[in-house]
Structure formats: C-alpha cells, structure tokens
C-alpha cells in the first residue's frame, strides 16, 4: 500500500517537472525568437583603459604611497624616486647660472668701458683737428711773410713741419677711434655670448627641475591601482614601470559581428550588455568603435548558426556617468554577452529590459 502511494507521488512530481520544462522551453523559444528579430549578439569581456605609471629617468624607488586596489585621483602623488643625484645636479646648475650672470655683468661693464674709449678718442680727434687748423693758418702766414722778406726760411720750414706733424697726429687719433669702435663691437659680441651662457645655464636649471618634478610620480587620471610592479628600494631603468592603473570611467566590451551585418551598424547604436556574473542586470551601452577592416574570426568567438570566416570588431562603451555611480562595483575581465539593435524600430524584449539602477544612458 505504501509502495503504491510513493509510486503515485513520483509520477505526479515527474508530470509537474515535465510541464515546467516545457513551459521554460516555450518561454525561452519565444524570447529567442523575439530577440532574433532586429537584434544580434556577441560574446566578450569587460575591459578598461590601462595606464602604466613609469619613471622617466633611471633611479631607485624611494617610496610608494598606494596599494593595489586603491582608488586614486588625477594628479595624486603615487610614488617618489630618490633625488640625491638630481639635487646635486640642480645645485651645480644653479652655481653655473650665477657664474654666467656675473660674466654677463662683467661683459656689460666692458662694453661701457670700450664705448668710453671711443668717446675719448673722438674728443682727441677734435683736438687734433684744431691743432692742424692752427698749424695750417700759421704756415699760411709764414708763407706770406717769407715772400715779403719779413720771415726767414727757417721759420717757414718749421711751420710746414708743424702742419705735417698735426696731420700725422690727426690720422693716428682717427685710427685709434676706429680701433676703439672695433673693441666696442667685440665687447658687445662677448656680451651676447655671456647672455647666451646665462640662458643656457637657466635652461639647464629648468631641465633638472623638470627631472626632479618628474621623479614624483603622479596619477595621470582617475583610476584604481591594479598592480604594484615595483617595490621601494628597487633600481629601475628609464621607463621602468612602477604601477599599473585602470581607468574605471572608461570601460567597454569588445565583441565581433559578421561581415554581412557590419554595414548596418553605426556609431552610437544602442547596445545592452548582460554579464555572466549578473545575468539579471542589463547594462546600457553604445557603439563607440567599428573596425574599418574585417579580420578572421578569433577562436573564442562563436555565432549561433555557424562560424563566420570574416568578422568586424565592435566596441560597446558604457556610459561614464553610470560607471562613476557604481565605481566600487566595476570589475574588468568579466565575461558576458552584448546585444546590438539592428532595427531602430525594434522593441527591446522583456529579457533585455533595463534595470532602474542602470537607466543612465550614454550621451550621444
């Protein structure tokens, strides 16, 4: 009696299970049929823009101020390199700059001195011209008196000699003026060189200060520290990686579509993403990139009907405002499925309806 009762119970349970399976299969078929009309899907993983924080110059890591998983903001100090060598170079460059400035001051004084020499030589030229004019007048009078017999030939010869001496003195003074002017030009050239040395020294100081500033590693953008590649005390070469950041405000999913569909996709087309880890949560996105050239189907990509020979890579971008709203929950590498609307007039099926928590859509 008891055995017959158990048998009936098992039969009833089997019938109920069968009905449920048939109902689920029918609902799935209807849902799939609805989705197939005007929609296409592709598999992918959530990805984010990665940024390496690296050293510009070789050196030793002094300290790292963040840990893996920390959120950082743009401009935040993340790590510091040792500055002993750079600080010594900075002190040396500062001394060189001061020395160049003193040399420029001395060159300016030299220019002023040479210009004073020119003025003095020009004054002597005026004096020599006056002396020559006086000697010529005296010689002219001596010639007149000599013809009249009122002056001796000796006096005439002496006056002629004085004229020639005055002319020679004037020419010599004019030559000294030319030499003094040439000295001014040379001093001015030295001054230009001194100012150039000052500029070069100042540029060296700025370069070293820039290297010192670059030795303080800052976050280039907001993000989360993914990996600490180096540790304090390690010596790194130029370009050595210290940290790896993820920009969680720039998250997207890359998937592939057949070549027969690619021509129907436009930038900004609406996409909805369903992650394997949260199948009940539909995430809105928009097409931000479509490859301009087809490629062979990756091994990890399968279509519902058959493997296509050529596929186009598509990127679905999630709205930054939505990512910022749930920044603590954003994870990359999570697999999922991206559904793309092909027909603008098509209505999203109930299985892809948006959750009220994800209604912040990307801006066009």
XYZ file of C-alpha atoms in Angstrom:
364
model
C 0.000 0.000 0.000
C 2.748 2.359 0.967
C 4.726 1.433 -2.149
C 1.780 2.244 -4.444
C 1.324 5.651 -2.767
C 5.003 6.529 -3.260
C 4.721 5.493 -6.882
C 1.816 7.867 -7.476
C 3.683 10.721 -5.810
C 6.699 10.182 -8.036
C 4.507 10.139 -11.145
C 2.883 13.441 -10.127
C 6.240 15.058 -9.491
C 7.514 13.857 -12.872
C 4.461 15.328 -14.614
C 4.891 18.670 -12.840
C 8.600 18.757 -13.770
C 7.760 17.954 -17.365
C 5.230 20.771 -17.539
C 7.718 23.209 -16.053
C 10.417 22.161 -18.508
C 8.051 22.546 -21.440
C 6.928 25.965 -20.186
C 10.527 27.137 -19.714
C 11.462 25.833 -23.167
C 8.497 27.589 -24.722
C 9.286 30.868 -22.957
C 12.933 30.619 -23.986
C 11.916 29.914 -27.575
C 9.591 32.888 -27.620
C 12.233 35.099 -26.012
C 14.859 33.924 -28.502
C 12.513 34.462 -31.402
C 11.783 37.971 -30.163
C 15.465 38.725 -29.770
C 16.342 37.318 -33.186
C 14.098 39.904 -34.831
C 16.201 43.029 -35.264
C 18.971 42.096 -32.831
C 22.351 40.375 -32.867
C 24.619 39.310 -30.027
C 28.308 38.698 -29.472
C 30.454 37.401 -26.651
C 33.119 39.495 -24.968
C 34.688 40.636 -21.728
C 34.601 43.937 -19.917
C 37.805 45.880 -20.478
C 39.115 49.220 -19.243
C 41.839 51.586 -20.343
C 45.098 50.640 -18.627
C 47.754 53.227 -17.790
C 51.301 52.427 -16.711
C 52.868 54.817 -14.206
C 56.571 54.653 -15.082
C 59.784 56.504 -14.328
C 61.127 58.980 -16.853
C 64.731 58.611 -15.654
C 66.646 55.666 -14.233
C 66.884 55.602 -10.472
C 65.911 53.972 -7.185
C 62.326 53.897 -5.917
C 62.185 55.908 -2.689
C 58.606 55.160 -1.639
C 55.235 54.014 -2.991
C 52.250 55.679 -1.370
C 49.378 53.496 -2.644
C 48.410 49.842 -2.528
C 46.737 47.536 -5.005
C 43.014 48.218 -5.176
C 43.275 51.846 -4.040
C 41.304 54.467 -5.933
C 43.404 57.450 -6.976
C 42.577 60.835 -8.485
C 44.304 62.710 -11.292
C 47.427 64.488 -10.031
C 47.658 62.471 -6.809
C 51.213 61.588 -5.751
C 51.639 57.836 -6.081
C 55.380 57.272 -5.666
C 58.708 59.083 -5.362
C 62.150 58.338 -6.737
C 65.409 59.146 -4.932
C 66.540 62.704 -5.679
C 70.106 62.841 -4.279
C 71.813 62.909 -7.677
C 69.323 65.310 -9.208
C 69.511 67.678 -6.257
C 73.316 67.766 -6.574
C 72.986 68.462 -10.282
C 70.492 71.216 -9.501
C 72.918 72.889 -7.078
C 75.686 72.664 -9.670
C 73.435 74.142 -12.352
C 72.409 76.994 -10.062
C 76.082 77.810 -9.430
C 76.745 77.745 -13.163
C 73.833 80.094 -13.751
C 75.114 82.585 -11.166
C 78.596 82.396 -12.691
C 77.153 83.084 -16.134
C 75.204 86.046 -14.789
C 78.405 87.514 -13.252
C 80.207 87.033 -16.567
C 77.373 88.850 -18.331
C 77.628 91.737 -15.870
C 81.375 91.945 -16.497
C 80.766 91.909 -20.260
C 78.285 94.769 -19.919
C 80.882 96.778 -17.975
C 83.464 96.022 -20.665
C 81.114 97.345 -23.352
C 80.618 100.549 -21.376
C 84.393 100.925 -20.952
C 85.025 100.481 -24.680
C 82.323 102.973 -25.519
C 84.010 105.474 -23.184
C 87.298 104.888 -25.006
C 85.567 105.729 -28.277
C 84.250 108.990 -26.859
C 87.718 109.888 -25.534
C 89.327 109.114 -28.907
C 86.735 111.206 -30.725
C 87.494 114.112 -28.385
C 91.171 113.760 -29.227
C 90.261 113.809 -32.922
C 88.565 117.163 -32.401
C 91.670 118.414 -30.565
C 93.984 117.167 -33.314
C 91.789 118.803 -35.956
C 92.026 122.107 -34.092
C 95.795 121.775 -33.819
C 96.033 121.008 -37.545
C 93.862 124.001 -38.400
C 96.079 126.268 -36.237
C 99.252 124.871 -37.821
C 97.903 125.454 -41.314
C 96.963 129.045 -40.517
C 100.421 129.710 -39.077
C 102.072 128.118 -42.102
C 99.967 130.281 -44.435
C 101.078 133.439 -42.618
C 104.700 132.282 -42.707
C 104.471 131.815 -46.476
C 103.155 135.370 -46.900
C 105.814 136.892 -44.604
C 108.542 134.838 -46.278
C 107.611 136.200 -49.715
C 107.712 139.734 -48.324
C 111.039 139.055 -46.640
C 109.592 139.570 -43.157
C 110.194 135.942 -42.088
C 113.106 133.589 -42.541
C 113.055 130.363 -44.470
C 113.732 128.506 -41.221
C 110.501 129.708 -39.707
C 108.678 128.689 -42.887
C 110.169 125.185 -42.726
C 109.275 124.870 -39.032
C 105.654 125.837 -39.695
C 105.456 123.364 -42.572
C 106.773 120.629 -40.269
C 104.190 121.539 -37.657
C 101.391 121.117 -40.252
C 102.676 117.682 -41.260
C 103.025 116.664 -37.633
C 99.474 117.804 -36.893
C 98.166 115.849 -39.883
C 100.002 112.736 -38.757
C 98.684 113.131 -35.212
C 95.115 113.534 -36.524
C 95.376 110.415 -38.680
C 96.775 108.445 -35.768
C 93.950 109.579 -33.488
C 91.350 108.668 -36.110
C 92.898 105.206 -36.343
C 92.625 104.924 -32.563
C 88.918 105.820 -32.820
C 88.403 103.044 -35.368
C 90.230 100.607 -33.095
C 88.143 101.711 -30.111
C 84.932 101.222 -32.115
C 86.092 97.748 -33.148
C 86.755 97.000 -29.480
C 83.174 98.060 -28.714
C 81.845 95.626 -31.331
C 83.987 92.840 -29.869
C 82.794 93.641 -26.337
C 79.184 93.622 -27.500
C 79.742 90.231 -29.116
C 81.151 88.961 -25.831
C 78.102 90.372 -24.069
C 75.789 88.481 -26.424
C 77.765 85.325 -25.725
C 77.549 85.971 -21.982
C 73.774 86.408 -22.175
C 73.549 83.193 -24.187
C 75.513 81.438 -21.453
C 73.044 82.793 -18.894
C 70.119 81.478 -20.956
C 71.818 78.088 -21.360
C 72.503 77.874 -17.629
C 68.905 78.838 -16.832
C 67.656 76.189 -19.273
C 69.847 73.602 -17.561
C 68.360 74.571 -14.207
C 64.829 74.260 -15.617
C 65.623 70.891 -17.168
C 66.947 69.490 -13.912
C 63.987 70.935 -12.000
C 61.696 69.261 -14.532
C 63.519 65.957 -13.929
C 63.049 66.463 -10.193
C 59.342 67.113 -10.720
C 59.077 64.021 -12.941
C 60.681 61.959 -10.180
C 57.484 62.493 -8.196
C 55.113 60.072 -9.920
C 51.526 61.332 -10.100
C 48.330 59.734 -11.331
C 47.707 60.796 -14.940
C 43.960 60.255 -14.478
C 41.393 58.930 -12.033
C 41.525 55.181 -11.619
C 42.226 52.162 -9.454
C 45.661 50.716 -8.753
C 45.685 47.288 -10.357
C 49.280 46.130 -9.825
C 52.325 47.371 -7.907
C 55.006 46.367 -10.380
C 57.987 47.653 -8.344
C 58.757 47.985 -4.657
C 60.651 50.645 -2.646
C 64.401 50.213 -2.946
C 64.336 48.712 -6.430
C 66.510 50.322 -9.110
C 64.645 50.905 -12.361
C 65.805 51.930 -15.786
C 64.332 54.766 -17.802
C 60.689 53.968 -18.449
C 60.593 51.372 -15.658
C 57.027 50.545 -14.596
C 56.091 51.230 -11.001
C 52.296 50.922 -11.001
C 49.512 49.895 -13.349
C 46.204 51.779 -13.192
C 42.762 51.011 -14.554
C 40.589 53.928 -15.645
C 37.223 52.596 -14.477
C 35.409 55.535 -16.037
C 36.413 54.199 -19.481
C 35.035 50.639 -19.557
C 33.874 48.841 -22.680
C 33.192 45.420 -24.131
C 34.723 44.269 -27.417
C 32.791 41.731 -29.492
C 32.608 40.627 -33.126
C 29.836 40.742 -35.705
C 29.630 39.020 -39.104
C 30.639 40.880 -42.226
C 27.072 40.575 -43.518
C 25.835 42.676 -40.572
C 28.691 45.209 -40.234
C 27.273 47.590 -42.839
C 24.093 48.030 -40.806
C 25.899 49.184 -37.669
C 26.526 52.872 -36.980
C 28.416 54.664 -34.265
C 26.097 55.414 -31.387
C 23.924 52.352 -31.968
C 22.288 51.115 -28.805
C 23.788 48.076 -27.078
C 22.764 46.193 -23.968
C 25.242 44.067 -22.054
C 24.433 41.062 -19.873
C 27.277 39.760 -17.707
C 27.658 36.119 -16.759
C 28.201 37.162 -13.149
C 24.928 39.128 -13.037
C 22.538 37.658 -15.624
C 19.599 39.590 -14.220
C 21.228 43.004 -14.661
C 21.123 44.626 -18.122
C 23.742 47.333 -18.674
C 23.170 50.009 -21.336
C 25.976 50.962 -23.723
C 26.551 52.450 -27.161
C 28.773 51.554 -30.094
C 31.905 53.714 -29.891
C 34.082 51.900 -32.446
C 33.644 49.744 -35.531
C 36.664 48.259 -37.259
C 37.135 49.511 -40.799
C 38.655 46.213 -41.906
C 37.403 42.693 -41.358
C 39.514 40.012 -39.742
C 39.346 36.252 -39.400
C 37.135 35.022 -36.610
C 39.020 34.583 -33.318
C 38.907 31.052 -31.925
C 36.952 32.215 -28.877
C 34.097 33.714 -30.918
C 31.168 31.526 -31.910
C 27.955 32.521 -33.679
C 24.612 30.895 -33.044
C 24.366 29.442 -36.547
C 27.913 28.816 -37.749
C 31.402 30.227 -37.537
C 31.830 33.138 -39.911
C 35.016 33.427 -41.894
C 35.305 37.202 -41.517
C 34.168 39.328 -38.590
C 34.294 43.013 -37.689
C 35.425 44.124 -34.263
C 32.949 46.355 -32.412
C 33.372 48.191 -29.132
C 30.432 48.955 -26.847
C 31.169 51.811 -24.443
C 29.421 52.027 -21.081
C 28.326 55.494 -20.001
C 30.969 57.193 -17.778
C 28.271 58.639 -15.510
C 26.903 55.145 -14.900
C 30.374 53.790 -14.177
C 31.082 56.590 -11.708
C 27.800 55.861 -9.952
C 28.869 52.265 -9.323
C 32.638 52.752 -9.358
C 33.142 50.473 -6.346
C 31.417 47.567 -8.094
C 33.082 47.923 -11.510
C 35.258 44.944 -12.409
C 37.107 44.153 -15.622
C 37.678 40.796 -17.278
C 34.109 39.700 -16.538
C 32.684 37.726 -19.494
C 29.282 38.495 -20.892
C 27.130 38.987 -23.954
C 26.456 42.188 -25.870
C 23.117 42.589 -27.652
C 23.056 45.051 -30.524
C 19.912 46.551 -32.004
C 19.959 46.335 -35.802
C 16.483 47.712 -36.455
C 15.925 51.155 -34.856
C 12.179 50.452 -34.780
C 12.565 47.158 -32.953
C 11.451 46.998 -29.334
C 13.763 45.504 -26.741
C 12.319 42.241 -25.378
C 11.433 41.914 -21.725
C 14.518 39.781 -21.112
C 16.696 42.789 -22.045
C 14.693 45.456 -20.229
C 16.794 47.957 -18.330
C 17.002 47.836 -14.586
C 16.055 51.156 -12.922
C 19.556 51.226 -11.424
C 21.126 51.405 -14.908
C 18.846 53.863 -16.668
C 21.631 56.458 -17.069
C 22.299 56.032 -20.775
C 25.449 57.246 -22.566
C 25.244 60.636 -24.187
C 25.378 60.918 -27.975
